[in-house]
mmCIF file of C-alpha atoms in Angstrom:
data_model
loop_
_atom_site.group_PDB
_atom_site.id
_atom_site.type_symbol
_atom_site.label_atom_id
_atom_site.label_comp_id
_atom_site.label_asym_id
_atom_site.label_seq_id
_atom_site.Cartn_x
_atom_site.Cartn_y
_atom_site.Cartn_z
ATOM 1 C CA UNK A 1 65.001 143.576 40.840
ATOM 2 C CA UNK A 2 68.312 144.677 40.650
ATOM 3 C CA UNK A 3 70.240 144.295 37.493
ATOM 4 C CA UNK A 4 72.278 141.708 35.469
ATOM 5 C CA UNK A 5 75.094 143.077 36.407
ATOM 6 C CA UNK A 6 75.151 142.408 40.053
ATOM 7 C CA UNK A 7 73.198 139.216 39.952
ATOM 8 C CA UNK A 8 76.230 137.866 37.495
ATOM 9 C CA UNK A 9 78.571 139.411 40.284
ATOM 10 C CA UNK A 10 76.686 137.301 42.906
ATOM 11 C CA UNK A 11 76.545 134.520 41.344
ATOM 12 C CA UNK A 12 80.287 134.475 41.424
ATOM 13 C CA UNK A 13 81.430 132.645 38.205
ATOM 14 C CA UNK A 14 84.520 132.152 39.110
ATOM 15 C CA UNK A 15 83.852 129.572 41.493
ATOM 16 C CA UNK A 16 81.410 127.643 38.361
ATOM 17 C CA UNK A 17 84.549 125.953 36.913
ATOM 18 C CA UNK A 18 85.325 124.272 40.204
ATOM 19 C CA UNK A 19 81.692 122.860 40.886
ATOM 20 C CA UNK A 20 81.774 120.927 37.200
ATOM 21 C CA UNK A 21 85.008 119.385 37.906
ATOM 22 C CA UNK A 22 83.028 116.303 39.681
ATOM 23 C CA UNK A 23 80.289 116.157 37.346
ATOM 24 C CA UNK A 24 82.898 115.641 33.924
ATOM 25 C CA UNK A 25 85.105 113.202 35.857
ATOM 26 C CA UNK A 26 81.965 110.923 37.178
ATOM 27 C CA UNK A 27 80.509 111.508 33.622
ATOM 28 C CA UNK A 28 83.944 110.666 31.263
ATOM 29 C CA UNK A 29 84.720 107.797 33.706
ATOM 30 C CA UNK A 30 81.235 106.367 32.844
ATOM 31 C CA UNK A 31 81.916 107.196 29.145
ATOM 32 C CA UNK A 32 85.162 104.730 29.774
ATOM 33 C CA UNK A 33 83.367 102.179 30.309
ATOM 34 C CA UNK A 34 80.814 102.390 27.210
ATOM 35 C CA UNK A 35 78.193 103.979 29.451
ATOM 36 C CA UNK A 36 77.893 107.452 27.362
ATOM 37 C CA UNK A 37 74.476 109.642 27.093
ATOM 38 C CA UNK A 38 75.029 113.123 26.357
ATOM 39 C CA UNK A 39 71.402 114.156 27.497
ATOM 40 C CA UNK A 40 72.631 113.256 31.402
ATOM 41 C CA UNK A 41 75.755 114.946 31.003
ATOM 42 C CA UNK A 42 74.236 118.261 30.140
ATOM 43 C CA UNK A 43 71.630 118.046 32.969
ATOM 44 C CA UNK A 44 73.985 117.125 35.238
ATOM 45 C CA UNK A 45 76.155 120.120 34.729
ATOM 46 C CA UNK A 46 73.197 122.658 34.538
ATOM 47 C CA UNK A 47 71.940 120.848 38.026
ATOM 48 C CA UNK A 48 75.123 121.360 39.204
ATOM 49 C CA UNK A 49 75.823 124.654 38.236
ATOM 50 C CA UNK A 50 72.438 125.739 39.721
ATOM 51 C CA UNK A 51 73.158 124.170 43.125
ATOM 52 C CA UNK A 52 76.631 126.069 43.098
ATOM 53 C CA UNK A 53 74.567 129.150 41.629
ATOM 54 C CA UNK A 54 72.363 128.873 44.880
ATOM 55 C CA UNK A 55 75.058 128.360 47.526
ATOM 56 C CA UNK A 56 76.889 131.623 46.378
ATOM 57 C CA UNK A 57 73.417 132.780 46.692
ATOM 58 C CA UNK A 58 72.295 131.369 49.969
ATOM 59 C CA UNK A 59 75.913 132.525 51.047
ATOM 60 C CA UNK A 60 75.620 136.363 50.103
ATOM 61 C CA UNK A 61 72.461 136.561 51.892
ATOM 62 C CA UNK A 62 73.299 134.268 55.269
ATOM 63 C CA UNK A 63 76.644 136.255 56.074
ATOM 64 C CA UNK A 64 74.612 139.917 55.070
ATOM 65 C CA UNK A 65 71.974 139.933 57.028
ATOM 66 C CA UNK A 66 74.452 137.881 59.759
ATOM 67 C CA UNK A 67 76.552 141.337 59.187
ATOM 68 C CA UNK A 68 79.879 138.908 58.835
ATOM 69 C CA UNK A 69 80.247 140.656 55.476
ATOM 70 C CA UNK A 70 81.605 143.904 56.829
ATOM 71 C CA UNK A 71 84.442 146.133 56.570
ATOM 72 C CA UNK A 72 86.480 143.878 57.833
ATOM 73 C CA UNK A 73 86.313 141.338 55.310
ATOM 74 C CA UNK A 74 89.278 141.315 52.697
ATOM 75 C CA UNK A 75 87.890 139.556 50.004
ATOM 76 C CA UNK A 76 85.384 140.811 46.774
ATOM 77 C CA UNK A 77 82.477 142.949 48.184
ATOM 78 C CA UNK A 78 79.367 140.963 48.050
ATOM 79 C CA UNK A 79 75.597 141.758 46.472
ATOM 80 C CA UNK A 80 73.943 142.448 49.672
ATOM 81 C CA UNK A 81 77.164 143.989 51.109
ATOM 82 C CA UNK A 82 77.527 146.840 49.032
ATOM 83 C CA UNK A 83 73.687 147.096 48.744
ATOM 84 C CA UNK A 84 73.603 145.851 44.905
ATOM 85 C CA UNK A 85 71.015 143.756 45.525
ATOM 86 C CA UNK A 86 68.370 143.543 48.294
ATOM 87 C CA UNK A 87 67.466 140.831 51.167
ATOM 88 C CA UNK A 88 64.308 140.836 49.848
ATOM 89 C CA UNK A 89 65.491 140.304 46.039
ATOM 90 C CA UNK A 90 68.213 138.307 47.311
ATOM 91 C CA UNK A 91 65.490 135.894 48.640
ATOM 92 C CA UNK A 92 63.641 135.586 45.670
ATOM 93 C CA UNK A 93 66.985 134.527 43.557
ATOM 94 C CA UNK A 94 67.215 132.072 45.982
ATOM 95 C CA UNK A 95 63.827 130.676 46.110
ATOM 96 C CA UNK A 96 63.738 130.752 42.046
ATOM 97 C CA UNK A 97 67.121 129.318 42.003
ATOM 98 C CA UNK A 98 66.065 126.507 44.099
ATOM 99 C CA UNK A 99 63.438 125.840 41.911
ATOM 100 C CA UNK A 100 65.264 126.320 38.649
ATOM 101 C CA UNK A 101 67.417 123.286 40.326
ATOM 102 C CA UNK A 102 64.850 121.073 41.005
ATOM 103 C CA UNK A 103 63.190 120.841 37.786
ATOM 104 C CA UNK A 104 66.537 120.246 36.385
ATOM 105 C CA UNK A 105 67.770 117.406 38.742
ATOM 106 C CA UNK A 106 63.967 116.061 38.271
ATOM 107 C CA UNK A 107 64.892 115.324 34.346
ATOM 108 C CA UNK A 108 67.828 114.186 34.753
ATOM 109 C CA UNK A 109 66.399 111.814 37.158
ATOM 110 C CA UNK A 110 64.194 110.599 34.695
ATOM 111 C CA UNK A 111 67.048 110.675 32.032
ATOM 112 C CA UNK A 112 68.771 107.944 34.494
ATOM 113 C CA UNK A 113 65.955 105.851 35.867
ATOM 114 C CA UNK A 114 62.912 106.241 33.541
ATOM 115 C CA UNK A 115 60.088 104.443 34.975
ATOM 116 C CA UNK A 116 61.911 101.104 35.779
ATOM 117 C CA UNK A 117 64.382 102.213 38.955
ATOM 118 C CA UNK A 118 61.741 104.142 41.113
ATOM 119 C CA UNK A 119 63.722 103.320 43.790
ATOM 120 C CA UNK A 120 66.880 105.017 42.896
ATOM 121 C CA UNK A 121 64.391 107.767 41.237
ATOM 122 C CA UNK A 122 63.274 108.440 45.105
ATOM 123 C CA UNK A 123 66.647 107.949 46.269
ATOM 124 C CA UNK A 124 68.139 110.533 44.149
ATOM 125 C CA UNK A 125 65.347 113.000 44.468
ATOM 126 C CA UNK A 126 65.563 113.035 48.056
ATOM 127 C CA UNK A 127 69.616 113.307 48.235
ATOM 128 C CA UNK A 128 68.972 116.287 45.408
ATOM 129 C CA UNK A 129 66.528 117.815 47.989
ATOM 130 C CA UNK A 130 69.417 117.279 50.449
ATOM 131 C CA UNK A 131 71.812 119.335 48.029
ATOM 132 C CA UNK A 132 69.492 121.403 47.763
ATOM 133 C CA UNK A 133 69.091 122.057 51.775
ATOM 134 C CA UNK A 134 72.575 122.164 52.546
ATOM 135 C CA UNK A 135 73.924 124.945 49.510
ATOM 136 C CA UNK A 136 71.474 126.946 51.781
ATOM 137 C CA UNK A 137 71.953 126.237 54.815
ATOM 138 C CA UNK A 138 75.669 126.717 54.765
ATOM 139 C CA UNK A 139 75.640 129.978 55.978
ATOM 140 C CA UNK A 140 71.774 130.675 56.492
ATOM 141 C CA UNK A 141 70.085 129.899 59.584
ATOM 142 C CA UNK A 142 70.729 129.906 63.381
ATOM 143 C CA UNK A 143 72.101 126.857 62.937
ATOM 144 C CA UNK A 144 74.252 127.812 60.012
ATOM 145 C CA UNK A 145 77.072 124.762 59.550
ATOM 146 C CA UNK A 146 79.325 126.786 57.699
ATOM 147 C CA UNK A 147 79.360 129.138 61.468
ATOM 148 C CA UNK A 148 80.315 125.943 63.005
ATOM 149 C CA UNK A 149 83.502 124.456 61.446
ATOM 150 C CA UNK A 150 81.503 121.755 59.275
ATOM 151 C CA UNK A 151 81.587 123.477 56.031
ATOM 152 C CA UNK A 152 84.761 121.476 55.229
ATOM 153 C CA UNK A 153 82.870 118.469 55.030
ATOM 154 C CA UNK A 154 80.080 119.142 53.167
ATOM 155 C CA UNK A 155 81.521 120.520 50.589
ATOM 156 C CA UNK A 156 83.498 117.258 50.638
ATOM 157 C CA UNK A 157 80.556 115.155 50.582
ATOM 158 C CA UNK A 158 78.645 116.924 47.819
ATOM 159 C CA UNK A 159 81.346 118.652 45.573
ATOM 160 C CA UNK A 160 83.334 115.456 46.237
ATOM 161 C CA UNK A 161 81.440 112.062 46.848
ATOM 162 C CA UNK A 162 78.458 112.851 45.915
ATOM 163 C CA UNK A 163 79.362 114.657 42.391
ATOM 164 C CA UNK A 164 81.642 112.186 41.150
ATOM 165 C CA UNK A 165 80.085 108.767 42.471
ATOM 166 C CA UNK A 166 76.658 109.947 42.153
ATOM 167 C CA UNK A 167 76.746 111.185 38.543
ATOM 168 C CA UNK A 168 78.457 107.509 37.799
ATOM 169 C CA UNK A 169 75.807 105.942 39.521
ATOM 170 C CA UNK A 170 73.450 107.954 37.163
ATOM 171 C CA UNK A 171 74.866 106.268 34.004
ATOM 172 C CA UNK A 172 76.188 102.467 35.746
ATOM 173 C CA UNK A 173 73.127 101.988 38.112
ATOM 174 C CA UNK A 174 76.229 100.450 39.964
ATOM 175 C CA UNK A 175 79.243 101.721 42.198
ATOM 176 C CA UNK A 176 82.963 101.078 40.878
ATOM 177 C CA UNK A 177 85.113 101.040 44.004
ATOM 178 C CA UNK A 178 87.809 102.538 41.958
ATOM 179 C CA UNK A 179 85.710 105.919 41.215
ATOM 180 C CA UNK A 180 86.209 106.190 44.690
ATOM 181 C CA UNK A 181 89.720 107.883 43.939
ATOM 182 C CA UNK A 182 88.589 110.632 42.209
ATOM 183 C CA UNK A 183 85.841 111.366 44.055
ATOM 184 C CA UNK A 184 87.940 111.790 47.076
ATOM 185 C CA UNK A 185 90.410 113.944 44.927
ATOM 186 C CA UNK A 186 87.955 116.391 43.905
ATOM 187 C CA UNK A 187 86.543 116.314 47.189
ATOM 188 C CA UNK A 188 89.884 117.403 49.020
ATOM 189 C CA UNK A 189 90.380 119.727 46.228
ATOM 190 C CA UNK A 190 87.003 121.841 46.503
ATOM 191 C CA UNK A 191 87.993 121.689 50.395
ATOM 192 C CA UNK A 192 91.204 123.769 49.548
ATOM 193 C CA UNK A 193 89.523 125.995 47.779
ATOM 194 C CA UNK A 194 87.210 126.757 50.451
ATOM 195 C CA UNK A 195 90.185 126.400 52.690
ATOM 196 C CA UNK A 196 91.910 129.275 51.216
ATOM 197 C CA UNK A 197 88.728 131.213 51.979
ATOM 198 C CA UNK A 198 88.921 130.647 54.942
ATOM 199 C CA UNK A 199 92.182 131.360 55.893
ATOM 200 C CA UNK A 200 92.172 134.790 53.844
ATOM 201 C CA UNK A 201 88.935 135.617 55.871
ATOM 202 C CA UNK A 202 90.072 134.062 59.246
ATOM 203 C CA UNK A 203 90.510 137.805 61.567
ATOM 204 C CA UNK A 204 86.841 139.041 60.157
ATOM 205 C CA UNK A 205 85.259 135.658 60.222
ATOM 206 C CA UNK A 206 86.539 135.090 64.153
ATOM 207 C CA UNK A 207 85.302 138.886 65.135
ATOM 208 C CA UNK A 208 81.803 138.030 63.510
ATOM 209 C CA UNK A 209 81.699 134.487 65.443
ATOM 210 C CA UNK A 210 82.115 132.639 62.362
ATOM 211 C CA UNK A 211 84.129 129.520 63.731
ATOM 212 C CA UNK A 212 85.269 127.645 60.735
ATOM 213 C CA UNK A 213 87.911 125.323 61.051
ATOM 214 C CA UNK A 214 90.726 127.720 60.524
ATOM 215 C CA UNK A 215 89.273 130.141 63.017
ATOM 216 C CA UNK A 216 89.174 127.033 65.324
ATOM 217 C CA UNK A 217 92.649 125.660 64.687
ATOM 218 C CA UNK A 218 94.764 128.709 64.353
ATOM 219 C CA UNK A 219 96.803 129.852 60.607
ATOM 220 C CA UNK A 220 99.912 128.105 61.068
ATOM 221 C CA UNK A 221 98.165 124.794 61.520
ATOM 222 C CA UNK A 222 95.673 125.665 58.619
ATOM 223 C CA UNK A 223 98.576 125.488 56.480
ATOM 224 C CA UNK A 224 99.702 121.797 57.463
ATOM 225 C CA UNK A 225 95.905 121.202 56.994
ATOM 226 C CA UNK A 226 95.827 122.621 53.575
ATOM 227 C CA UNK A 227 99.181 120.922 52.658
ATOM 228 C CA UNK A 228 98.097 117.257 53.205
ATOM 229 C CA UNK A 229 94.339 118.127 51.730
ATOM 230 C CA UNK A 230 96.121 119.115 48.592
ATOM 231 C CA UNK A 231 98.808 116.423 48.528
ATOM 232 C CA UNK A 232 96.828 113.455 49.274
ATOM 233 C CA UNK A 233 94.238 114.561 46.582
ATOM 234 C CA UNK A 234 97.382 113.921 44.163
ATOM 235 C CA UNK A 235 98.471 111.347 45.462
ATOM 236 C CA UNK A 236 95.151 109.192 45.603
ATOM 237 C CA UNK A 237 94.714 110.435 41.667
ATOM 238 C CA UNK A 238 98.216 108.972 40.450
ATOM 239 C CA UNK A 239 97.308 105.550 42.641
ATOM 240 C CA UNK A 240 94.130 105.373 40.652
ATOM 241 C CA UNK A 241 95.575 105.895 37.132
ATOM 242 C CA UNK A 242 98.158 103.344 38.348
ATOM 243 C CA UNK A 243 95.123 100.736 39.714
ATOM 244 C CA UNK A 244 93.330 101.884 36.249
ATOM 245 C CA UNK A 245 96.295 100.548 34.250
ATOM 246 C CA UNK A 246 96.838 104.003 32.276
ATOM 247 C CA UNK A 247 99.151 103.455 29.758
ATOM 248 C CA UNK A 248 102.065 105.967 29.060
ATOM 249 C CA UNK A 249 100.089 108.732 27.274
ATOM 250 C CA UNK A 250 97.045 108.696 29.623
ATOM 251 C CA UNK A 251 99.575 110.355 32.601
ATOM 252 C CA UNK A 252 99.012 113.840 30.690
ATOM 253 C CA UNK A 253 97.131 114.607 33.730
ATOM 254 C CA UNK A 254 100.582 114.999 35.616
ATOM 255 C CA UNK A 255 101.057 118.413 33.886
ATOM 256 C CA UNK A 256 97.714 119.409 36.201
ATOM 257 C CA UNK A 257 100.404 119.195 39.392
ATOM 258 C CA UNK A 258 102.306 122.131 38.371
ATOM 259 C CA UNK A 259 99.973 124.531 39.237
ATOM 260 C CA UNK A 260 99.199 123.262 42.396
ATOM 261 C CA UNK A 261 103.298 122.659 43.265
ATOM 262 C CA UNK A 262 103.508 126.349 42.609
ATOM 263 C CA UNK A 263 100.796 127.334 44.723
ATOM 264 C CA UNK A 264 102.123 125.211 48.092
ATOM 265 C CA UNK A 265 104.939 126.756 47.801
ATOM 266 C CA UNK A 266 103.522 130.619 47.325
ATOM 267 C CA UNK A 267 101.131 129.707 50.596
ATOM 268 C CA UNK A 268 104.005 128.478 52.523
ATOM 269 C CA UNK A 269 106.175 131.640 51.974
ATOM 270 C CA UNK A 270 102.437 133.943 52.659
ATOM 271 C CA UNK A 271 102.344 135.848 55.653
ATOM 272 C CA UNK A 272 99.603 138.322 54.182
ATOM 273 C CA UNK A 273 95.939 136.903 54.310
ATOM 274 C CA UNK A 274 94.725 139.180 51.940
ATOM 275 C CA UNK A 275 97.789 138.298 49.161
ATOM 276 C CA UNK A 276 95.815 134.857 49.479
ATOM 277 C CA UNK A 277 92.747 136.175 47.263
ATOM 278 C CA UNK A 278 94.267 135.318 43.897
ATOM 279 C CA UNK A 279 94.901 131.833 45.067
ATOM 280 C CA UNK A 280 91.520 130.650 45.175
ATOM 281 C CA UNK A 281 91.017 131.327 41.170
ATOM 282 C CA UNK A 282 94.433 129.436 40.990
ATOM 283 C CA UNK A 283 92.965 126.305 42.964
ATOM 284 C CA UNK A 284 89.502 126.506 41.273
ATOM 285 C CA UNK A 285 90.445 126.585 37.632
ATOM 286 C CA UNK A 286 93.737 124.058 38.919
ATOM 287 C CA UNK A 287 91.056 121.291 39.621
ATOM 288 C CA UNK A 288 88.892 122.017 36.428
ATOM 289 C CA UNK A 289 92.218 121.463 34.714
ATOM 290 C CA UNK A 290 93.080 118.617 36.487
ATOM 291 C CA UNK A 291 89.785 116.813 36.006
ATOM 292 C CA UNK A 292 90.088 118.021 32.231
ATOM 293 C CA UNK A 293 92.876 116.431 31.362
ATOM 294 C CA UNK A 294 91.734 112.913 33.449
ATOM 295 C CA UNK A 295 89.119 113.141 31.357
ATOM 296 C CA UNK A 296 90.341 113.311 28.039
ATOM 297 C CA UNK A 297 92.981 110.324 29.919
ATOM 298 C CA UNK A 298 90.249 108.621 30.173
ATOM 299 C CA UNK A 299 89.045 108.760 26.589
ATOM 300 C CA UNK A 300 92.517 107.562 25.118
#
């Protein structure tokens, strides 16, 4: 197998930050409400971190041996790319990280439910296999979504929706329409990110037929999309501290906008795809910030 080095590469840790944003802000919001167990929090995030583990995975290998990782592409060279790591090894990470994942999201499963909700126990097993399925089949596949402009909205449903309301649901056994907000914040957020990806990759991922929704809708209107994602993400997260009754102090979240002011503006003066590389570290660790500082909001 190839070494630590390059698997630590391919997992791509940079992008681990992001995928835990959800998790704390479902978890902390639960906490808010008297609902706290540490041992669901912790397999949560290592669930979490596995399935994000597995997509960078799942990606490395789908756009290799798809040869849309080429010379072409601007961004970091990837495992299978630069011949670090095999297809064949690459395969095995991702069949042992797909295991690895299960056995966690089994436990905390029966950290939620025990033996008394074994319908929500099926329920959550099955939408974990469906996690599971789709950090794989993102780019893997003949019928790859991320090759047909739908990656947008899965990683909106499970980096989003699923993350925050789910890991709630974990802890309630009930849905708060107001956790709604901040699942859809994170959501649009982790679609920015991926966004940004997209639009820094958009010459070599149209010449390997990779039609993601920037390929499909052109840079200058990729922009205007990635405006209002970001924007209504904080937007909806100041209308639910205001529908949460935050009092004064509990708005220290606002300092999280700063970042993300400063970044509109830098991809609204960019005329460079590649210059948009170091934005995507700037988004990533911008949400984990953000969802940082709503929880410890939330705790006050």
């Amino acid at each position: 197998m190839a070494n630590a080095k390059a698997w630590l590469q391919a997992a791509r840790l940079r992008t681990l930050p992001l995928s835990v944003s959800g998790i704390l802000v479902g978890c902390f919001y639960a906490f808010s409400q008297g609902f706290t167990n540490y041992s669901i929090l912790g397999f949560a995030l290592l669930t979490t971190l596995g399935l994000q583990i597995l997509s960078n995975f799942a990606n490395d290998y789908g756009d290799g041996i798809k040869g849309t990782d080429n010379e072409n592409r601007i961004g970091p060279q990837r495992a299978i790319q630069s011949g670090a790591i095999t297809v064949g090894e690459m395969k095995k990470g991702i069949i042992i990280t797909s295991l690895l994942t299960l056995v966690a999201a089994i436990v905390l499963i029966y950290l939620s439910f025990g033996k008394d909700n074994f319908g929500y126990s099926v329920f959550f097993f099955f939408l974990g296999l469906a996690a599971i399925a789709a950090a794989i089949k993102y780019t893997v596949g003949n019928s790859a979504y991320g090759y047909r402009g739908l990656g947008d909205l899965f990683v909106f449903i499970f980096f989003g929706l699923v993350s925050v309301i789910g890991c709630y649901f974990l802890f309630a056994k009930q849905i708060d329409t107001l956790v709604l907000l901040p699942a859809i914040t994170i959501g649009l957020l982790s679609v920015a990110v991926l966004n940004l990806n997209n639009m820094r990759d958009q010459a070599s991922d149209a010449l390997s037929g990779k039609n993601t929704i920037v390929v499909k809708m052109g840079a200058k209107n990729a922009k205007i999309y990635h405006y209002t994602v970001i924007i209504t993400a904080l937007v909806l997260t100041l209308v639910f501290a205001i529908l949460s009754d935050f009092k004064a102090i509990q708005y220290i979240f606002l300092i999280a906008y700063i970042p993300f002011i400063l970044h509109v503006k830098t991809v609204a003066k960019n005329t460079e795809p590649r210059a948009l590389d170091p934005e995507l570290k700037k988004v990533a660790l911008g949400t984990f910030f953000l969802s940082v500082l709503l929880c410890i909001a939330l705790q006050l």
